[in-house]
């Protein structure tokens, strides 16, 4: 009996001495409407979790998208004002204003994305993982808080006060006619899964580097029309413990996008480059803040009145709260730094990670 109590006490003390897990860079994702069908760069945590160990992360992101082609901003219709509701008739009238434009888009929606990522340590240096996402598209309720935030900072995003709040409208226009339109909410649907491998190729006293590889098979048709091809991604992700309580993470990857169905190919997707730089503070403390910069190069060919071919930069600000040595809550706020009409306006995310 005494031996059993001594063993239990020893295991308890050992668990208390175990360091909190290093979370690494967060899987920030550009939630822009046109990036829902293809695979889009997400940073990968480079530290292996250990042979035989498992990690499960459940994440929920709410993103607000209100973006449209520059042409609408530069030459708005005279009726485009006064909290106008953008129904199909309004979208057809909007399309008729631009008969010579080869491509115009109008996106106003809120995207809720929930993902379950499961990661397993095959060896001390190699992890494999799978991510299963589901999305819901609707009007949401973030328009009013975003407008209030803009007003408090002394600036306004043109167009928000010209249309009704909390709409769900996705439309593309070609030569004065609606090419695609979806009005109203879309129920929660599964999206293409992601499968990946992370292999550590270097580890020093304070540094490490891993190679990453991800594949997305084309299983789902997004918005009921767009089916991507096979997408492949390869890159590097590393860390530097430059101070006793602070770490820098950085990485980059190249995403090759395959050809999909005709509607998808008409959007002229290109392959692109993604990168991240992350500061994480207070290592081995229960509460750890972080700041992450997220870059994505242009993802489509150059078009008149659009900036889809230009790069974007977003910030991801948040905090890890370690409930114990196994469970961690993370809260994040993502916003765009560049304003090229090719990112979501703002995202809020929460996740729970459990290691076992």
Short mmCIF file of C-alpha atoms in Angstrom, two decimals:
data_model
loop_
_atom_site.label_atom_id
_atom_site.label_comp_id
_atom_site.label_asym_id
_atom_site.label_seq_id
_atom_site.Cartn_x
_atom_site.Cartn_y
_atom_site.Cartn_z
CA UNK A 1 0.00 0.00 0.00
CA UNK A 2 2.80 2.39 0.92
CA UNK A 3 4.61 1.52 -2.29
CA UNK A 4 1.49 2.29 -4.33
CA UNK A 5 1.02 5.66 -2.58
CA UNK A 6 4.68 6.52 -3.12
CA UNK A 7 4.38 5.65 -6.84
CA UNK A 8 1.22 7.74 -7.23
CA UNK A 9 2.87 10.70 -5.49
CA UNK A 10 5.93 10.37 -7.67
CA UNK A 11 3.88 10.31 -10.88
CA UNK A 12 1.89 13.34 -9.67
CA UNK A 13 5.05 15.35 -9.00
CA UNK A 14 6.51 14.28 -12.34
CA UNK A 15 3.35 15.48 -14.15
CA UNK A 16 3.56 18.83 -12.36
CA UNK A 17 7.21 19.23 -13.44
CA UNK A 18 6.39 18.45 -17.08
CA UNK A 19 6.66 21.55 -19.28
CA UNK A 20 3.62 22.96 -20.98
CA UNK A 21 3.52 21.85 -24.64
CA UNK A 22 4.93 24.29 -27.19
CA UNK A 23 1.98 25.19 -29.40
CA UNK A 24 4.02 26.71 -32.21
CA UNK A 25 2.58 28.81 -35.04
CA UNK A 26 -1.20 28.78 -35.42
CA UNK A 27 -2.86 27.52 -38.62
CA UNK A 28 -3.93 31.00 -39.73
CA UNK A 29 -5.94 30.86 -42.96
CA UNK A 30 -7.08 33.55 -45.36
CA UNK A 31 -10.88 33.18 -45.28
CA UNK A 32 -11.61 35.20 -48.44
CA UNK A 33 -14.55 33.82 -50.43
CA UNK A 34 -12.49 32.79 -53.46
CA UNK A 35 -10.13 30.80 -51.22
CA UNK A 36 -12.72 28.36 -49.92
CA UNK A 37 -12.40 25.85 -52.77
CA UNK A 38 -8.60 25.57 -53.20
CA UNK A 39 -6.03 24.62 -50.58
CA UNK A 40 -4.65 27.74 -48.89
CA UNK A 41 -1.43 28.02 -46.92
CA UNK A 42 -1.63 27.35 -43.20
CA UNK A 43 1.46 27.47 -40.92
CA UNK A 44 2.54 24.14 -39.46
CA UNK A 45 3.94 23.63 -35.94
CA UNK A 46 7.47 22.28 -36.57
CA UNK A 47 8.21 20.53 -33.24
CA UNK A 48 7.43 16.78 -33.28
CA UNK A 49 5.00 15.77 -30.55
CA UNK A 50 6.85 12.52 -29.79
CA UNK A 51 6.69 8.92 -30.97
CA UNK A 52 3.37 7.28 -30.19
CA UNK A 53 1.72 10.46 -28.93
CA UNK A 54 -1.49 12.04 -30.23
CA UNK A 55 -2.75 15.60 -30.45
CA UNK A 56 -6.31 16.65 -31.28
CA UNK A 57 -7.29 20.27 -31.97
CA UNK A 58 -10.83 21.52 -32.44
CA UNK A 59 -10.97 25.04 -33.92
CA UNK A 60 -13.86 27.36 -34.74
CA UNK A 61 -13.35 30.50 -36.86
CA UNK A 62 -15.89 33.22 -37.66
CA UNK A 63 -14.84 35.42 -40.57
CA UNK A 64 -16.56 38.48 -42.02
CA UNK A 65 -16.12 39.08 -45.75
CA UNK A 66 -17.22 42.33 -47.40
CA UNK A 67 -15.19 42.85 -50.55
CA UNK A 68 -15.86 43.76 -54.16
CA UNK A 69 -13.98 44.74 -57.29
CA UNK A 70 -12.40 48.17 -57.39
CA UNK A 71 -14.62 49.05 -60.33
CA UNK A 72 -17.68 49.17 -58.07
CA UNK A 73 -15.88 51.47 -55.67
CA UNK A 74 -14.56 53.70 -58.46
CA UNK A 75 -17.83 53.89 -60.41
CA UNK A 76 -20.68 53.10 -58.02
CA UNK A 77 -24.25 53.16 -59.38
CA UNK A 78 -26.28 56.16 -58.31
CA UNK A 79 -28.71 53.91 -56.41
CA UNK A 80 -25.93 52.13 -54.48
CA UNK A 81 -26.63 53.83 -51.18
CA UNK A 82 -28.96 53.97 -48.22
CA UNK A 83 -28.79 50.42 -46.81
CA UNK A 84 -29.83 48.86 -50.10
CA UNK A 85 -30.62 45.14 -49.97
CA UNK A 86 -28.62 43.23 -52.57
CA UNK A 87 -31.14 40.69 -53.84
CA UNK A 88 -30.96 39.10 -57.29
CA UNK A 89 -32.70 42.03 -58.97
CA UNK A 90 -30.19 44.44 -57.44
CA UNK A 91 -27.29 42.23 -58.50
CA UNK A 92 -28.60 42.09 -62.07
CA UNK A 93 -28.89 45.89 -62.05
CA UNK A 94 -25.35 46.09 -60.68
CA UNK A 95 -24.07 43.79 -63.42
CA UNK A 96 -25.73 45.91 -66.11
CA UNK A 97 -23.68 48.91 -64.95
CA UNK A 98 -20.45 47.27 -66.17
CA UNK A 99 -21.13 45.75 -69.61
CA UNK A 100 -17.47 45.93 -70.71
CA UNK A 101 -15.83 44.53 -67.58
CA UNK A 102 -14.50 40.97 -68.07
CA UNK A 103 -14.77 40.08 -64.39
CA UNK A 104 -16.39 41.79 -61.39
CA UNK A 105 -17.09 40.25 -57.99
CA UNK A 106 -19.31 41.19 -55.06
CA UNK A 107 -18.93 39.25 -51.79
CA UNK A 108 -20.83 39.95 -48.58
CA UNK A 109 -21.06 37.02 -46.20
CA UNK A 110 -19.92 35.53 -42.92
CA UNK A 111 -18.10 32.19 -42.93
CA UNK A 112 -18.02 29.87 -39.93
CA UNK A 113 -15.33 27.21 -40.31
CA UNK A 114 -14.91 24.38 -37.82
CA UNK A 115 -11.96 22.00 -38.12
CA UNK A 116 -10.78 18.91 -36.31
CA UNK A 117 -7.08 18.22 -36.73
CA UNK A 118 -5.60 15.00 -35.39
CA UNK A 119 -1.81 14.66 -35.27
CA UNK A 120 0.19 11.53 -34.45
CA UNK A 121 3.88 11.04 -33.78
CA UNK A 122 5.10 8.18 -35.98
CA UNK A 123 8.64 8.56 -34.66
CA UNK A 124 10.55 11.07 -32.54
CA UNK A 125 11.14 13.10 -35.73
CA UNK A 126 8.09 12.48 -37.91
CA UNK A 127 4.42 13.39 -37.38
CA UNK A 128 1.43 12.74 -39.63
CA UNK A 129 -1.86 14.62 -39.42
CA UNK A 130 -5.32 14.90 -40.94
CA UNK A 131 -7.68 17.88 -40.86
CA UNK A 132 -11.43 17.60 -41.37
CA UNK A 133 -13.17 20.97 -41.98
CA UNK A 134 -16.82 21.96 -42.12
CA UNK A 135 -18.19 25.36 -43.16
CA UNK A 136 -21.38 27.34 -42.85
CA UNK A 137 -22.03 30.48 -44.90
CA UNK A 138 -24.54 33.09 -43.85
CA UNK A 139 -25.19 36.72 -43.00
CA UNK A 140 -23.96 36.44 -39.44
CA UNK A 141 -23.89 39.32 -36.99
CA UNK A 142 -20.42 40.84 -37.24
CA UNK A 143 -21.29 43.76 -39.55
CA UNK A 144 -22.47 46.08 -36.76
CA UNK A 145 -19.45 45.50 -34.45
CA UNK A 146 -17.06 46.00 -37.38
CA UNK A 147 -18.76 49.26 -38.38
CA UNK A 148 -18.62 50.44 -34.76
CA UNK A 149 -14.92 49.53 -34.58
CA UNK A 150 -14.18 51.47 -37.77
CA UNK A 151 -16.09 54.47 -36.45
CA UNK A 152 -14.22 54.39 -33.15
CA UNK A 153 -10.90 54.47 -35.03
CA UNK A 154 -12.05 57.38 -37.17
CA UNK A 155 -12.35 55.71 -40.56
CA UNK A 156 -15.01 53.89 -42.54
CA UNK A 157 -14.85 51.05 -45.04
CA UNK A 158 -16.54 52.33 -48.18
CA UNK A 159 -19.68 50.43 -49.10
CA UNK A 160 -20.71 49.13 -45.69
CA UNK A 161 -23.19 51.94 -45.05
CA UNK A 162 -24.53 51.67 -48.62
CA UNK A 163 -25.99 48.18 -48.17
CA UNK A 164 -28.08 46.36 -45.56
CA UNK A 165 -26.22 44.60 -42.77
CA UNK A 166 -25.84 40.85 -42.22
CA UNK A 167 -26.52 39.71 -45.78
CA UNK A 168 -25.22 36.55 -47.44
CA UNK A 169 -24.48 37.36 -51.07
CA UNK A 170 -21.82 35.91 -53.35
CA UNK A 171 -21.81 37.03 -56.99
CA UNK A 172 -19.44 37.17 -59.95
CA UNK A 173 -20.18 39.19 -63.06
CA UNK A 174 -18.81 38.88 -66.61
CA UNK A 175 -19.48 41.46 -69.33
CA UNK A 176 -22.62 42.86 -67.72
CA UNK A 177 -24.25 39.55 -66.76
CA UNK A 178 -24.35 37.50 -63.59
CA UNK A 179 -21.94 34.60 -63.95
CA UNK A 180 -22.61 33.12 -60.50
CA UNK A 181 -24.89 34.16 -57.68
CA UNK A 182 -25.79 32.68 -54.31
CA UNK A 183 -28.21 34.44 -51.98
CA UNK A 184 -28.97 33.49 -48.42
CA UNK A 185 -27.40 31.13 -45.95
CA UNK A 186 -25.78 27.82 -46.82
CA UNK A 187 -26.06 25.07 -44.20
CA UNK A 188 -22.99 23.47 -42.65
CA UNK A 189 -21.19 21.21 -45.11
CA UNK A 190 -18.00 19.19 -45.02
CA UNK A 191 -15.06 20.55 -47.04
CA UNK A 192 -12.09 18.81 -48.63
CA UNK A 193 -9.85 17.16 -46.01
CA UNK A 194 -6.14 17.88 -45.65
CA UNK A 195 -3.47 15.25 -45.05
CA UNK A 196 0.07 16.13 -44.04
CA UNK A 197 3.51 15.01 -42.92
CA UNK A 198 6.00 16.97 -40.78
CA UNK A 199 9.57 15.66 -40.60
CA UNK A 200 12.28 17.27 -38.46
CA UNK A 201 15.50 17.71 -40.42
CA UNK A 202 17.50 19.72 -37.86
CA UNK A 203 17.54 20.26 -34.10
CA UNK A 204 20.06 22.28 -32.11
CA UNK A 205 20.10 23.52 -28.55
CA UNK A 206 17.78 26.42 -29.34
CA UNK A 207 16.75 25.91 -32.97
CA UNK A 208 14.98 23.41 -35.14
CA UNK A 209 13.72 23.00 -38.71
CA UNK A 210 11.15 20.67 -40.22
CA UNK A 211 10.04 19.87 -43.75
CA UNK A 212 6.29 19.91 -44.36
CA UNK A 213 4.12 18.31 -47.03
CA UNK A 214 0.34 18.60 -47.42
CA UNK A 215 -2.16 17.25 -49.94
CA UNK A 216 -5.84 18.12 -50.49
CA UNK A 217 -7.88 15.63 -52.54
CA UNK A 218 -10.84 17.09 -54.49
CA UNK A 219 -13.91 15.53 -52.88
CA UNK A 220 -16.31 18.46 -52.37
CA UNK A 221 -17.97 21.01 -54.64
CA UNK A 222 -17.82 24.45 -52.98
CA UNK A 223 -20.82 26.79 -53.26
CA UNK A 224 -22.45 24.02 -55.28
CA UNK A 225 -20.40 24.97 -58.37
CA UNK A 226 -16.62 25.00 -57.83
CA UNK A 227 -14.64 21.78 -57.56
CA UNK A 228 -10.89 22.15 -57.17
CA UNK A 229 -8.22 19.76 -58.44
CA UNK A 230 -5.52 17.95 -56.51
CA UNK A 231 -3.58 20.53 -54.49
CA UNK A 232 -0.06 19.83 -53.19
CA UNK A 233 2.06 21.90 -50.82
CA UNK A 234 5.67 21.60 -49.67
CA UNK A 235 7.63 23.86 -47.35
CA UNK A 236 9.77 24.45 -44.29
CA UNK A 237 8.84 25.44 -40.73
CA UNK A 238 11.27 26.18 -37.90
CA UNK A 239 11.86 27.76 -34.52
CA UNK A 240 14.42 29.70 -32.51
CA UNK A 241 14.28 29.88 -28.70
CA UNK A 242 16.13 33.19 -28.64
CA UNK A 243 15.44 33.94 -24.96
CA UNK A 244 14.55 31.82 -21.92
CA UNK A 245 10.87 32.75 -22.19
CA UNK A 246 10.46 33.72 -25.86
CA UNK A 247 10.42 31.90 -29.18
CA UNK A 248 10.34 32.91 -32.82
CA UNK A 249 8.69 30.66 -35.39
CA UNK A 250 8.98 31.12 -39.15
CA UNK A 251 8.19 29.15 -42.26
CA UNK A 252 7.10 29.19 -45.87
CA UNK A 253 5.54 26.80 -48.37
CA UNK A 254 4.71 26.61 -52.06
CA UNK A 255 1.19 25.53 -52.98
CA UNK A 256 0.61 23.89 -56.36
CA UNK A 257 -3.03 24.02 -57.43
CA UNK A 258 -4.32 21.45 -59.90
CA UNK A 259 -7.08 22.03 -62.41
CA UNK A 260 -10.64 21.42 -61.35
CA UNK A 261 -14.01 21.60 -63.08
CA UNK A 262 -14.85 24.24 -65.70
CA UNK A 263 -16.37 26.76 -63.27
CA UNK A 264 -13.31 26.50 -61.01
CA UNK A 265 -10.86 26.82 -63.90
CA UNK A 266 -12.64 29.95 -65.15
CA UNK A 267 -11.48 31.73 -61.97
CA UNK A 268 -7.87 31.40 -63.23
CA UNK A 269 -6.32 30.17 -60.00
CA UNK A 270 -2.53 30.11 -59.84
CA UNK A 271 -0.09 28.42 -57.51
CA UNK A 272 1.20 30.65 -54.73
CA UNK A 273 3.62 31.12 -51.86
CA UNK A 274 2.65 31.45 -48.19
CA UNK A 275 4.80 32.43 -45.21
CA UNK A 276 4.54 33.21 -41.50
CA UNK A 277 6.56 34.84 -38.73
CA UNK A 278 5.46 34.28 -35.13
CA UNK A 279 6.53 35.60 -31.74
CA UNK A 280 5.42 33.59 -28.73
CA UNK A 281 6.14 34.80 -25.22
CA UNK A 282 6.27 33.41 -21.67
CA UNK A 283 7.48 29.89 -22.50
CA UNK A 284 6.42 27.27 -19.95
CA UNK A 285 3.90 29.64 -18.37
CA UNK A 286 0.19 28.94 -18.12
CA UNK A 287 -0.70 32.04 -20.18
CA UNK A 288 1.30 32.67 -23.36
CA UNK A 289 0.56 35.59 -25.72
CA UNK A 290 1.58 35.48 -29.37
CA UNK A 291 1.69 37.67 -32.48
CA UNK A 292 1.77 36.10 -35.92
CA UNK A 293 2.21 37.70 -39.35
CA UNK A 294 0.70 35.74 -42.23
CA UNK A 295 1.61 36.38 -45.87
CA UNK A 296 0.02 34.99 -49.00
CA UNK A 297 1.09 35.83 -52.53
CA UNK A 298 -1.48 36.46 -55.27
CA UNK A 299 -3.66 33.46 -56.13
CA UNK A 300 -5.09 34.40 -59.55
CA UNK A 301 -3.95 35.86 -62.85
CA UNK A 302 -4.02 39.67 -63.23
CA UNK A 303 -7.45 41.04 -64.11
CA UNK A 304 -8.73 44.56 -64.73
CA UNK A 305 -10.32 46.18 -61.65
CA UNK A 306 -9.16 43.41 -59.28
CA UNK A 307 -6.11 42.73 -57.10
CA UNK A 308 -6.39 38.98 -56.74
CA UNK A 309 -2.86 38.62 -58.18
CA UNK A 310 -1.33 40.78 -55.44
CA UNK A 311 0.02 39.59 -52.10
CA UNK A 312 -1.74 40.02 -48.78
CA UNK A 313 -0.53 40.39 -45.20
CA UNK A 314 -2.62 39.65 -42.12
CA UNK A 315 -1.93 39.66 -38.39
CA UNK A 316 -3.02 37.01 -35.91
CA UNK A 317 -3.08 38.20 -32.28
CA UNK A 318 -3.94 35.86 -29.46
CA UNK A 319 -3.19 34.00 -26.29
CA UNK A 320 -2.72 30.37 -25.24
CA UNK A 321 -4.23 29.42 -21.90
CA UNK A 322 -2.86 26.09 -20.64
CA UNK A 323 -5.52 24.46 -18.49
CA UNK A 324 -3.01 21.75 -17.57
CA UNK A 325 -0.11 19.88 -19.20
CA UNK A 326 -2.46 18.30 -21.73
CA UNK A 327 -5.25 20.76 -22.51
CA UNK A 328 -4.83 24.25 -23.99
CA UNK A 329 -7.37 26.91 -24.94
CA UNK A 330 -6.42 29.46 -27.60
CA UNK A 331 -8.21 32.69 -28.50
CA UNK A 332 -7.28 34.73 -31.59
CA UNK A 333 -8.16 37.84 -33.58
CA UNK A 334 -7.09 38.00 -37.24
CA UNK A 335 -7.24 41.14 -39.38
CA UNK A 336 -5.82 42.31 -42.69
CA UNK A 337 -2.90 44.74 -42.86
CA UNK A 338 -2.93 45.16 -46.63
CA UNK A 339 -6.16 46.29 -48.29
CA UNK A 340 -6.18 44.66 -51.73
CA UNK A 341 -9.73 43.29 -51.69
CA UNK A 342 -8.35 39.73 -51.44
CA UNK A 343 -8.75 38.85 -47.74
CA UNK A 344 -11.55 38.55 -45.25
CA UNK A 345 -12.10 41.74 -43.22
CA UNK A 346 -11.71 40.16 -39.80
CA UNK A 347 -11.79 36.75 -38.13
CA UNK A 348 -12.26 35.57 -34.57
CA UNK A 349 -11.16 32.08 -33.57
CA UNK A 350 -11.08 29.78 -30.57
CA UNK A 351 -9.57 26.32 -30.25
CA UNK A 352 -9.04 23.52 -27.76
CA UNK A 353 -5.95 21.32 -28.06
CA UNK A 354 -5.52 18.07 -26.16
CA UNK A 355 -2.38 15.93 -26.12
CA UNK A 356 -2.38 12.34 -25.00
#
